[in-house]
Structure formats: structure tokens, C-alpha cells
Tab-separated table of C-alpha atoms in Angstrom:
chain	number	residue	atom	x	y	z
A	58	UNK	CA	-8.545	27.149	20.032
A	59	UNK	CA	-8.145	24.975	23.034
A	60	UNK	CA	-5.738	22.209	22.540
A	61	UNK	CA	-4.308	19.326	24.972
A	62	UNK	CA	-0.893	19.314	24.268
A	63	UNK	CA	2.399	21.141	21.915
A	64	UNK	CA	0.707	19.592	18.864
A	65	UNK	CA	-2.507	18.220	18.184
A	66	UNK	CA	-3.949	16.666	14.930
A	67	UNK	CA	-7.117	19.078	13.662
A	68	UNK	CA	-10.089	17.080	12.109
A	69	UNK	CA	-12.664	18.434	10.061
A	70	UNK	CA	-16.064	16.838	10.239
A	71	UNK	CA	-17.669	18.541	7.628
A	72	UNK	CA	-15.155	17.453	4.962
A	73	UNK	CA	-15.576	13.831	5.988
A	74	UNK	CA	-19.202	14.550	4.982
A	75	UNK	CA	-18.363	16.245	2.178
A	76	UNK	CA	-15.923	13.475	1.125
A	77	UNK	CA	-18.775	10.590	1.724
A	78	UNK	CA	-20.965	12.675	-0.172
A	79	UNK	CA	-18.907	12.921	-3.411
A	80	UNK	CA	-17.744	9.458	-2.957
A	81	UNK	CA	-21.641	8.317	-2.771
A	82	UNK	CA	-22.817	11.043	-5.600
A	83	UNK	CA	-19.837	9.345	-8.064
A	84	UNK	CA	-21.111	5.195	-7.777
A	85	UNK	CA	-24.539	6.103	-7.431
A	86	UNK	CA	-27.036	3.661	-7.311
A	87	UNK	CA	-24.484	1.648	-5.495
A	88	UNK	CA	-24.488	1.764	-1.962
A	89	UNK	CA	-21.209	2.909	0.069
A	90	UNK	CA	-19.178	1.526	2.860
A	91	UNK	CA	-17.048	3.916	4.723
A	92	UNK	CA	-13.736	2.140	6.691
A	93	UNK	CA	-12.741	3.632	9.405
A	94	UNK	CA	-10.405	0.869	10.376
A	95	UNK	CA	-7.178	1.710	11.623
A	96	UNK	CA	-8.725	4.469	14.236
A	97	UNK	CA	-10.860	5.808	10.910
A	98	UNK	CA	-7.201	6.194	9.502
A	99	UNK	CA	-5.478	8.132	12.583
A	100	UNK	CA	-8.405	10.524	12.232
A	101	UNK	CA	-10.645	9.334	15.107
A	102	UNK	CA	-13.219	6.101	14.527
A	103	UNK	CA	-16.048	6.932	15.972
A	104	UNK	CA	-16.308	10.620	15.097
A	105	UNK	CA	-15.298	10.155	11.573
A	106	UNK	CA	-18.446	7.076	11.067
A	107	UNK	CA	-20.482	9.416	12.475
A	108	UNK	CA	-19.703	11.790	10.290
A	109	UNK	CA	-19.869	9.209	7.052
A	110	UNK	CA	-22.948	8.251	7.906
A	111	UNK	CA	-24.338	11.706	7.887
A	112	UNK	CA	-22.516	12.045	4.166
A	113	UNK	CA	-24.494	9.015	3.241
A	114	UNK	CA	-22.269	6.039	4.363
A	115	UNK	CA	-24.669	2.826	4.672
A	116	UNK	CA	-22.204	0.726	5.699
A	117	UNK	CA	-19.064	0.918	7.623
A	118	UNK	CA	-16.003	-1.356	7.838
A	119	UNK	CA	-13.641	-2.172	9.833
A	120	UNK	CA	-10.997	-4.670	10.030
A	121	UNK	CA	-10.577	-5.980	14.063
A	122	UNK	CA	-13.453	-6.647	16.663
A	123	UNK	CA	-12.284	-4.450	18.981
A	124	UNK	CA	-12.664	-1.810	16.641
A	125	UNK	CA	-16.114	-2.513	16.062
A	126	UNK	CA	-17.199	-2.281	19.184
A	127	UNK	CA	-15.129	1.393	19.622
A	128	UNK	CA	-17.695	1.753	16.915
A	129	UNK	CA	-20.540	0.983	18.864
A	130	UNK	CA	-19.788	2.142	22.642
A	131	UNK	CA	-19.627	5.950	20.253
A	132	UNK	CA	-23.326	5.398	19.050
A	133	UNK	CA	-23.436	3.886	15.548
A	134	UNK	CA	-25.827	1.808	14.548
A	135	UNK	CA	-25.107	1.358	10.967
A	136	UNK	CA	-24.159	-2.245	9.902
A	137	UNK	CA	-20.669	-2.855	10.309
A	138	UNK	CA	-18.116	-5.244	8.561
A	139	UNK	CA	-15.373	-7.214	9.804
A	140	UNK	CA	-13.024	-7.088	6.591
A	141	UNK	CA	-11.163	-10.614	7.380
A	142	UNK	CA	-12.217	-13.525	9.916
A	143	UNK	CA	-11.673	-12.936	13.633
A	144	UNK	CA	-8.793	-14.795	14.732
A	145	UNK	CA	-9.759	-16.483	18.140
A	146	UNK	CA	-13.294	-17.456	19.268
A	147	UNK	CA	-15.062	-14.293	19.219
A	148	UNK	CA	-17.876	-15.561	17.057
A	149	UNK	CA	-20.463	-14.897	20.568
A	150	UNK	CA	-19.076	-11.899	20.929
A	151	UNK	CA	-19.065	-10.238	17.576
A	152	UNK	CA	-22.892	-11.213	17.557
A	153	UNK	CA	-23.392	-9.542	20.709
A	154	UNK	CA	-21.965	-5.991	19.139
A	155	UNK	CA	-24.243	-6.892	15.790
A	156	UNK	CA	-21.126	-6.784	13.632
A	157	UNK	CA	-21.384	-8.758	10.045
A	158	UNK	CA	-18.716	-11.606	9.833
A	159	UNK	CA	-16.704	-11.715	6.826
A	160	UNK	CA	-15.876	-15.580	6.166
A	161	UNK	CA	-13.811	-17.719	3.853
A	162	UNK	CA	-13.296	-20.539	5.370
A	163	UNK	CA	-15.476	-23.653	7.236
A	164	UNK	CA	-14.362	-23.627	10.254
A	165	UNK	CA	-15.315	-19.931	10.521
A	166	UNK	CA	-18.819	-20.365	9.221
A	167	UNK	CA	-19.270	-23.327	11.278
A	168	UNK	CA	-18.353	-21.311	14.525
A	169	UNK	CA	-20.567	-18.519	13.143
A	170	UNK	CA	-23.608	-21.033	12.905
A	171	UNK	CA	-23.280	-22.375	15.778
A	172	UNK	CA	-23.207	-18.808	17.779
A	173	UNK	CA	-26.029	-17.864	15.608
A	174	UNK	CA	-28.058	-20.557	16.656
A	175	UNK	CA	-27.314	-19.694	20.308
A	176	UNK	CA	-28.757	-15.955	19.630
A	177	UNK	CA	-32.296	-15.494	20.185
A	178	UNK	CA	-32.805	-14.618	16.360
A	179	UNK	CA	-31.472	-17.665	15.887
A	180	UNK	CA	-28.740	-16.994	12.482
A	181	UNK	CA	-26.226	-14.370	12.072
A	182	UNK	CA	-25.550	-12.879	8.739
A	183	UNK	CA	-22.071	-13.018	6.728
A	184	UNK	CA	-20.426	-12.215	3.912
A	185	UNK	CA	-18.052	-14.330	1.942
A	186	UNK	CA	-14.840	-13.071	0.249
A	187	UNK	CA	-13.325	-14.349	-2.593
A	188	UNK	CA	-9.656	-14.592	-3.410
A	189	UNK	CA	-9.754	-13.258	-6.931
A	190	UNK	CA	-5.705	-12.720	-7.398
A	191	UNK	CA	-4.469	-10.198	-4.441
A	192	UNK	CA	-3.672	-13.431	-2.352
A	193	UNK	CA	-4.394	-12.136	1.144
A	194	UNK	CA	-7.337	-13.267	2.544
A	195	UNK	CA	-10.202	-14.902	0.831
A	196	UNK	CA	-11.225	-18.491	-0.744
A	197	UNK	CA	-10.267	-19.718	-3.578
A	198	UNK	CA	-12.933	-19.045	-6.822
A	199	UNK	CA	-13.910	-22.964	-6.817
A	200	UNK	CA	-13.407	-23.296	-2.887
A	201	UNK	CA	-15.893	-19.978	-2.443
A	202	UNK	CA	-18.612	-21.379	-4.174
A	203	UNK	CA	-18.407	-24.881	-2.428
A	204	UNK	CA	-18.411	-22.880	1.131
A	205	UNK	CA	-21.453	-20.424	-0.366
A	206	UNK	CA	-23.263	-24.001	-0.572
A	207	UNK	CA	-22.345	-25.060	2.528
A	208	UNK	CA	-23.551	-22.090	4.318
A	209	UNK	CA	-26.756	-22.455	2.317
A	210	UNK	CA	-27.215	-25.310	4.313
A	211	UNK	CA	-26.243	-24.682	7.722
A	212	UNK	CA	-28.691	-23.804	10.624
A	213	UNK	CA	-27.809	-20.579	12.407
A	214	UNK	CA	-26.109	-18.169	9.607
A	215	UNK	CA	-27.311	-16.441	6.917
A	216	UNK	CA	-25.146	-15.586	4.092
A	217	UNK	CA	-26.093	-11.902	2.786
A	218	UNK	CA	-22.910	-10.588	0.862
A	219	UNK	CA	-20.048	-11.677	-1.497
A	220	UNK	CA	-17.114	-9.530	-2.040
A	221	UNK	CA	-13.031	-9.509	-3.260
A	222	UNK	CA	-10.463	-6.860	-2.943
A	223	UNK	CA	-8.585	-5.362	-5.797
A	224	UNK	CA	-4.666	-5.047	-6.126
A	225	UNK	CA	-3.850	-2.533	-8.267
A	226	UNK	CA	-7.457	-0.849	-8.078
A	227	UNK	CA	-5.861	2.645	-8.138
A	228	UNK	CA	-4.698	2.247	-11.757
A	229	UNK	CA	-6.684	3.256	-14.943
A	230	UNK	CA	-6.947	0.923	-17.667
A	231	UNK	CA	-5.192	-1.974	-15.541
A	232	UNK	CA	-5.227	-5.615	-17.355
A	233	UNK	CA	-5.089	-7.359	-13.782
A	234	UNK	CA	-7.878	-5.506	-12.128
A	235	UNK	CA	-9.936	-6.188	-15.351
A	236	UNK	CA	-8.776	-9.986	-14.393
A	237	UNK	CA	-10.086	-9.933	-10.944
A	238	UNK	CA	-13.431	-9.025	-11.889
A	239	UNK	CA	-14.004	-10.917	-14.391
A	240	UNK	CA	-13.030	-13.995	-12.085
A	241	UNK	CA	-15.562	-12.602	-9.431
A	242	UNK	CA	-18.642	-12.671	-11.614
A	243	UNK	CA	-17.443	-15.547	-13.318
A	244	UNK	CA	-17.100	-17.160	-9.547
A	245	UNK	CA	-20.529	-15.477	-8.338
A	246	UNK	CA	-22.731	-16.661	-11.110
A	247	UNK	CA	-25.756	-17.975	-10.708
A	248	UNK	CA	-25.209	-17.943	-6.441
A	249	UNK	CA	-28.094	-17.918	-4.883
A	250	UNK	CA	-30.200	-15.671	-3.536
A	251	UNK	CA	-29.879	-13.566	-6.344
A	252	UNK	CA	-30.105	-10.493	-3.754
A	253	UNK	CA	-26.173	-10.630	-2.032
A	254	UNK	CA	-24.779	-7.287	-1.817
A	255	UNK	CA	-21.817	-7.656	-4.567
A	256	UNK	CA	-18.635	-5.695	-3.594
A	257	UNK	CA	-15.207	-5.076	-5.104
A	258	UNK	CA	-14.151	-2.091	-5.582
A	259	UNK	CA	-11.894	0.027	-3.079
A	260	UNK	CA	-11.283	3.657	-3.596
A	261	UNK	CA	-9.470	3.819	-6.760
A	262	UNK	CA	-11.424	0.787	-7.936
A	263	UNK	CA	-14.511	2.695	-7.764
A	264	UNK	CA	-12.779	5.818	-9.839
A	265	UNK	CA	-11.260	3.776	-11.710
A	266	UNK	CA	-13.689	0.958	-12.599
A	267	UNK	CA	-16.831	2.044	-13.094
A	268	UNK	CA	-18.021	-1.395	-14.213
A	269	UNK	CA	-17.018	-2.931	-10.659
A	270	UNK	CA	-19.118	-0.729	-8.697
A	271	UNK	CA	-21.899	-3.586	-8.517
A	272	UNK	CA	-24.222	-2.854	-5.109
A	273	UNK	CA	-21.516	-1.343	-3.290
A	274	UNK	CA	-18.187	0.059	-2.818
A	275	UNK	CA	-15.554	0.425	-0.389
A	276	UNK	CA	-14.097	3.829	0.309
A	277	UNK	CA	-11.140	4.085	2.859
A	278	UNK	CA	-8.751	6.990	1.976
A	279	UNK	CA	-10.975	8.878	0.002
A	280	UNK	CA	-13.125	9.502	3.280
A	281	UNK	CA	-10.299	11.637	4.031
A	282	UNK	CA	-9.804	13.579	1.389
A	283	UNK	CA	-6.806	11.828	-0.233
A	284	UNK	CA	-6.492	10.004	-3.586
A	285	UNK	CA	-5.228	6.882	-3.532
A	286	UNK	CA	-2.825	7.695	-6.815
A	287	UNK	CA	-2.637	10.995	-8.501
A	288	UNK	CA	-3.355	9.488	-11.936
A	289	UNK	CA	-7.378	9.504	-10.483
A	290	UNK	CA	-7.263	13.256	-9.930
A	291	UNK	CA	-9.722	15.498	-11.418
A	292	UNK	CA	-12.973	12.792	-10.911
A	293	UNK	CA	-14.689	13.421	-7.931
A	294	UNK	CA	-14.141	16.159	-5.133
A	295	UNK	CA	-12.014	15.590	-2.509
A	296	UNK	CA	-10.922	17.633	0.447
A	297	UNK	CA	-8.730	16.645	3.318
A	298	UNK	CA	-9.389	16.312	6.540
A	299	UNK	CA	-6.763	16.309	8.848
A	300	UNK	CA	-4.277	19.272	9.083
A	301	UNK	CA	-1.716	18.384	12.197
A	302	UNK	CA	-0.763	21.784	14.121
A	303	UNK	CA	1.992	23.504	16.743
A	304	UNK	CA	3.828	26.162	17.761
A	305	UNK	CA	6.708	27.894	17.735
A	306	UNK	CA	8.379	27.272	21.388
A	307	UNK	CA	12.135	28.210	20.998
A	308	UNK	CA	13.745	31.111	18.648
A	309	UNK	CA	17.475	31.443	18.719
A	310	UNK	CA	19.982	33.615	15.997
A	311	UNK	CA	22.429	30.862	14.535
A	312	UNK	CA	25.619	32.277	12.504
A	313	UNK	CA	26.411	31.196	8.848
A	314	UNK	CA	27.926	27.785	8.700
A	315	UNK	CA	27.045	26.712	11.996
A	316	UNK	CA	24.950	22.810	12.148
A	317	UNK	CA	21.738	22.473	13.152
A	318	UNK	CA	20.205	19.337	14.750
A	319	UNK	CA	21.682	15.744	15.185
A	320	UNK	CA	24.132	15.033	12.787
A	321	UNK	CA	24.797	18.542	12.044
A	322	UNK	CA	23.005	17.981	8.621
A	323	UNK	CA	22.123	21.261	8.086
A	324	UNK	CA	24.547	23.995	7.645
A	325	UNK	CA	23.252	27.654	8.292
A	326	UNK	CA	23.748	29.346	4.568
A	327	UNK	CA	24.171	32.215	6.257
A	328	UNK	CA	23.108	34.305	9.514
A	329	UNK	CA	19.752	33.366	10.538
A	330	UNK	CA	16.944	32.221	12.438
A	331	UNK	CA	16.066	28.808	13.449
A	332	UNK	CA	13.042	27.867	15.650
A	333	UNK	CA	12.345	25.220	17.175
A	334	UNK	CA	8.891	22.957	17.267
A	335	UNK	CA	7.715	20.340	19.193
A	336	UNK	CA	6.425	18.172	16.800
A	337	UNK	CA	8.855	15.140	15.919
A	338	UNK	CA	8.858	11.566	14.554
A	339	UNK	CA	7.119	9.934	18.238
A	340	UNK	CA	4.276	12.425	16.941
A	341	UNK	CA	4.029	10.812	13.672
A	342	UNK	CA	5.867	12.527	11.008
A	343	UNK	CA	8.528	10.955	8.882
A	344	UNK	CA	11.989	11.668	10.581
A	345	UNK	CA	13.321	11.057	6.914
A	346	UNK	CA	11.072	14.069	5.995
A	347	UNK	CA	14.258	15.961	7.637
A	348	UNK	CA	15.943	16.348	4.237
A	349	UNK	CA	14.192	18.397	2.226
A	350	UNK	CA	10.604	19.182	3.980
A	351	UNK	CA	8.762	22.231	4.882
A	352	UNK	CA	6.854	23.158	7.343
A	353	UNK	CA	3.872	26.435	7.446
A	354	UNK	CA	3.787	29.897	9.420
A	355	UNK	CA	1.328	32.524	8.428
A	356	UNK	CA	1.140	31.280	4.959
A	357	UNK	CA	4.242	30.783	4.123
A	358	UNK	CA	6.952	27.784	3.327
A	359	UNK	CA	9.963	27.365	5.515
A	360	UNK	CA	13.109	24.830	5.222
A	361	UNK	CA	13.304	22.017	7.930
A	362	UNK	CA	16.663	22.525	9.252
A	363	UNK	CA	18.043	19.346	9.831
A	364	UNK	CA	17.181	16.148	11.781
A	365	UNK	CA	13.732	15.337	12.877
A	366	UNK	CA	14.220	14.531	16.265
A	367	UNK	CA	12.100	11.612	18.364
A	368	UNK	CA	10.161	15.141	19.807
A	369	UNK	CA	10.858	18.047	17.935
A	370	UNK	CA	12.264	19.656	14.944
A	371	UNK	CA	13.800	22.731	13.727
A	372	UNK	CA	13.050	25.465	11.042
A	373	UNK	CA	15.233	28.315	9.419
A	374	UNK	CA	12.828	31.240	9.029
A	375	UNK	CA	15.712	33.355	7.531
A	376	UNK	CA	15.143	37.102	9.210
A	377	UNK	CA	11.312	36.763	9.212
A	378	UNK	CA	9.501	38.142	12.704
A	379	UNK	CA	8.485	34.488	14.220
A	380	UNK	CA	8.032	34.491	17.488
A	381	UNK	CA	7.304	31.861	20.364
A	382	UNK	CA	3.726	31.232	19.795
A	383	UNK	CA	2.757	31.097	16.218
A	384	UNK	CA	1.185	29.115	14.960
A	385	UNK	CA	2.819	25.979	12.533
A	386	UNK	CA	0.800	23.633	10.034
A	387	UNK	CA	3.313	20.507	9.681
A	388	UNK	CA	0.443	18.929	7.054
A	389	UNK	CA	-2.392	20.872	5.764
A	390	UNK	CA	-3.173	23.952	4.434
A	391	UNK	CA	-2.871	27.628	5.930
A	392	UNK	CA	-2.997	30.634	4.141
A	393	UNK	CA	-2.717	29.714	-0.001
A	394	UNK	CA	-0.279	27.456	0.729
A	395	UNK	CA	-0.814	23.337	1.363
A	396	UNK	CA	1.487	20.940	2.579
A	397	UNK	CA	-0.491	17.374	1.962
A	398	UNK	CA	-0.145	13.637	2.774
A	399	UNK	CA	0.740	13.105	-0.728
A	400	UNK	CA	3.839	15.709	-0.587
A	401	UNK	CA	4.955	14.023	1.984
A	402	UNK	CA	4.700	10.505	1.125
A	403	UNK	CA	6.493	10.686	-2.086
A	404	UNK	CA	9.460	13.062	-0.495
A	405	UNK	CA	9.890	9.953	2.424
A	406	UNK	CA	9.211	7.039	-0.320
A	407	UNK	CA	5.837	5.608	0.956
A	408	UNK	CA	2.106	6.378	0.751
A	409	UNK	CA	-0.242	8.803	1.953
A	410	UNK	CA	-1.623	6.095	3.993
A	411	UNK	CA	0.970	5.881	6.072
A	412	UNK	CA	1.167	9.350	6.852
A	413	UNK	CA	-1.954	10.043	8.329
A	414	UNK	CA	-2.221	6.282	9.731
A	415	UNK	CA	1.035	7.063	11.551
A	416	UNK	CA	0.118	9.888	13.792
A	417	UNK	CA	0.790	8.693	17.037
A	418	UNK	CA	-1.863	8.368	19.895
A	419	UNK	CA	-0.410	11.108	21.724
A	420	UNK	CA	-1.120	13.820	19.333
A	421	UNK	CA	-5.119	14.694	20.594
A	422	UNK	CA	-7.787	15.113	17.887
A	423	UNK	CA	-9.502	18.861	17.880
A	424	UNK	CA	-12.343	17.921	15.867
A	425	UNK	CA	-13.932	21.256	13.749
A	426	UNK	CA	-16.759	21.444	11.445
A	427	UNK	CA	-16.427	23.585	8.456
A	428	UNK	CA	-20.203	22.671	7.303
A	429	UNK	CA	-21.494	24.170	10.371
């Protein structure tokens, strides 16, 4: 394979469809939106809502204008959701792309009325979130349905969804998220029209909750083959997508008790091997994953020796043949053996999230297709 640089992030296509697919097969008859904010999660945006939407994905979200309109300079037409208001005046603008608004204040729908007058279809539609107890963006219960009547008044926008965003969604049986949607029907009852698209539930919300799925469901990290907590495994089929690749540059024999890397952390145990790969923290992975973490050749589990440095990092491969060259899986799978987002996250103390979210811009997506 044909790649750009010393490492390079490879993205399978056909598991994002295969992802959207279970995803949509599991809250069936609700619809599904696929967000592919963030860069569709380091994956690639564009590619990966292609991809979605050929799973099933009817809607897609994202959380910044600009990324919407990555969105649609790559082809998609599918409606598109801005997840919080556009800070700014961008209200002409994000009518011009055909994004949908999210609102949850006045001044926002006002702005969006007045652009949506100035349109030749003369409204815009919007959805309006609701602050049901996660306390980041969203109206108040008893402020949301005095703005839902306002916009049922105003010229120019059209108010065609109601949503909220769960906290702890990724936990079974959790009192809270029982809380929050119980205040969002409470809240959304007896709105009018009768036909808003009704949304809560994120990833784990929708494994989780089955009673929240409502019309539709937002599905981020699932997309890409990750669960968003272990405790949800074993519900729907999920495989990953990304697997982020190099090779072997640098082989060298290192004597027993000699340090390896900055810091001289690591202590040869005895004579060895250690090569070195050009993969380091400026390419995305966890410099803390230094202590402790493994890294892939043909199949087969090998120590990180040391520091993670800002461009490269180093491996003992004991007396094994390695040679400049071979090939190295720093997160995926090759051979029987899997090294995932999750292994990762809990070794460095954060999330899978922020593993694949984190892999810098100058690692180049190889996209692949496994369905093809």
C-alpha cells in the first residue's frame, strides 16, 4: 500500500457502514444521525458521512459551521445539524450551505428568522435543545417551551425538531439519565406540531435506554466501532475503524542494563534488540502510553521501551528477526492480536475519544474498504 508519510492512520469504509448499519438495525423505527464532528472523530468527515449514509445514516451532525460546509464541498446532501448555536453572525451563511440550526436562545432564533426571511423559501428550519440536567448548552425546561412559542410565531423560521443531551447516557440502569428524560417529555408535552423529530439519546443512551430512542438517535463513537463504556458490550456489533500504521526505520543491539529513550526509563533486562519507529506523541499517541504499552509486528506484542518521544518511539523485540521495513500497528488489529482505543485509554487515564480524536493532522488517512 501506498502511503504519504512514516505513519499514516488506515480507515475502513466498510466498517463505518457496517457500524451505521448495526447502530440503525438496534433503534429501529427510529431514525439515526451520524456525527462526524470533530473531522468524523480524526477519521476523515467527509468520507466517513459518506460512508454513514450508505449504512443508513439520515441525518448527520456536526458541531461548527465550518465543518458543515467540509461536509458539503465532499458531496453530501443529507440534512445536517449544527449541535449548539453558531457563535458570530453566520445565520446567512449557514442557510446558504442548507445546514439545520440548533437554537436555545432568542436572539438566535430571531437572527435565524430574519435570514430566513431573506432566503427565497422564505423560513429556515431549527431545532430547539433543551437543558434537561447536563448544563452545557440548551434552555431551560420552562424557558424552552416559552422560546418553542415564540418561534411559533415568528415569520421566517420553522421549528422542526426538539432534542437534549444525556450525561451519563453510557450507564445501564442510571437514576439521572432516567431524570433527564422524564424532564424532556414532561417539557415537550403537548408542543405543537405534534410531528418534531424528538431526540435524546447519544450512543450509550441508545444501548442503554431503549425507552429514549423516540424518532431519532445520535450515534458519534459507535460510528467507529468503539463503545462508549464497556459495561454496553455484547448489544449490538461493533467493529473499528481506524488502525494507525508504520514501520520499522532503525534496528540497533543494546546490552543488558543499558537506558533507552529520554529519561533513561527503560533499562535493557538483558541483551537485546530495540527498534526504533517514527510514530510519536506530535502523531497523536499518548506519550504517557510510554510506561507500559505495546505496540504490533507480524502478529505479535512487543514492550515500548521507554519515552514516547514528540516523533518517534522505541520497541524491545528481544532476539526476534525485525528488520527496517516491517510493518507496525500502534492501534488496531494485525494478525490475532488487537491493540484498541479502549486499551489505550484506560492505560493513559482518559477515553477512547480522545485517542482517535487526537491523531494529529499530519498523520494522512489511507482509506480501505473491507465490504468491497
Amino acid at each position: 500500500m501506498s502511503t504519504a508519510g512514516p505513519v499514516w492512520a488506515e480507515v475502513d469504509l466498510g466498517r463505518i457502514r457496517h457500524n451505521t448499519a448495526s447502530m440503525k438495525a438496534l433503534v429501529a423505527p427510529a431514525k439515526l444521525m451520524a456525527v462526524v464532528k470533530a473531522n468524523g472523530y480524526g477519521h476523515g468527515a467527509s468520507e466517513v458521512a459518506i460512508a454513514a449514509v450508505e449504512g443508513g445514516a439520515d441525518w448527520l451532525g456536526v458541531a461548527r459551521v465550518e465543518e458543515g460546509e467540509v461536509l458539503r464541498r465532499g458531496g453530501v446532501s443529507r440534512p445536517i445539524l449544527l449541535l449548539s448555536e453558531p457563535m458570530g453572525k453566520p445565520a446567512a451563511r449557514v442557510i446558504e450551505l442548507g445546514l439545520t440550526p440548533t437554537i436555545y436562545t432568542t436572539e438566535a432564533a430571531e437572527a435565524f428568522a430574519r435570514a430566513g426571511r431573506a432566503t427565497g423559501q422564505g423560513y429556515v428550519d431549527v431545532h430547539l435543545k433543551i437543558d434537561t440536567g447536563m448544563h452545557r448548552y440548551g434552555a431551560e425546561p420552562e424557558a424552552a417551551i416559552q422560546l418553542a412559542q415564540k418561534v411559533s410565531e415568528m415569520e421566517g423560521i420553522t421549528l422542526i425538531g426538539i432534542w437534549s443531551h444525556l450525561a451519563v447516557g453510557e450507564k445501564r440502569n442510571n437514576a439521572f439519565t432516567s431524570s433527564q428524560l422524564e424532564r424532556f417529555m414532561e417539557t415537550i408535552d403537548g408542543l405543537e406540531p405534534a410531528s418534531l423529530i424528538r431526540h435524546v439519546c447519544n450512543s450509550g443512551g441508545a444501548i442503554s435506554s431503549p425507552e429514549g430512542r423516540l424518532d431519532m438517535i445520535r450515534s458519534g463513537i459507535c460510528i467507529y466501532g468503539i463503545l462508549p463504556s464497556k459495561d454496553l458490550a455484547g448489544v449490538v456489533d461493533l467493529k473499528p475503524a481506524m488502525k494507525l500504521k508504520s514501520r520499522v526505520a532503525f534496528v540497533k543491539k543494546v546490552k543488558s542494563g543499558e537506558g533507552v529513550s529520554y529519561g533513561l526509563r527503560y533499562e535493557a533486562p538483558a541483551d537485546t534488540t530495540i527498534v526504533t519507529v517514527p510514530c510519536g506523541y506530535a502523531d497523536g499517541l499518548p506519550r504517557a502510553w510510554g510506561e507500559g504499552g505495546v505496540i504490533l509486528i507480524n502478529g505479535r506484542r512487543y514492550p515500548i521501551a521507554g519515552t514516547i518521544t514528540m516523533d518517534h518511539l522505541m520497541a524491545d523485540v528481544g532476539n526476534d528477526e525485525i528488520g527496517p521495513g516491517d510493518e507496525v500497528v500502534l492501534l488496531g488489529s494485525q494478525g490475532a492480536d488487537e491493540i484498541n482505543a479502549t486499551e489505550i485509554a484506560d492505560a493513559v487515564g482518559t477515553i477512547p475519544y480522545e485517542i482517535v480524536c487526537g491523531i494529529s493532522a499530519r498523520v494522512p488517512r489511507v482509506y480501505v474498504d473491507s465490504s468491497r
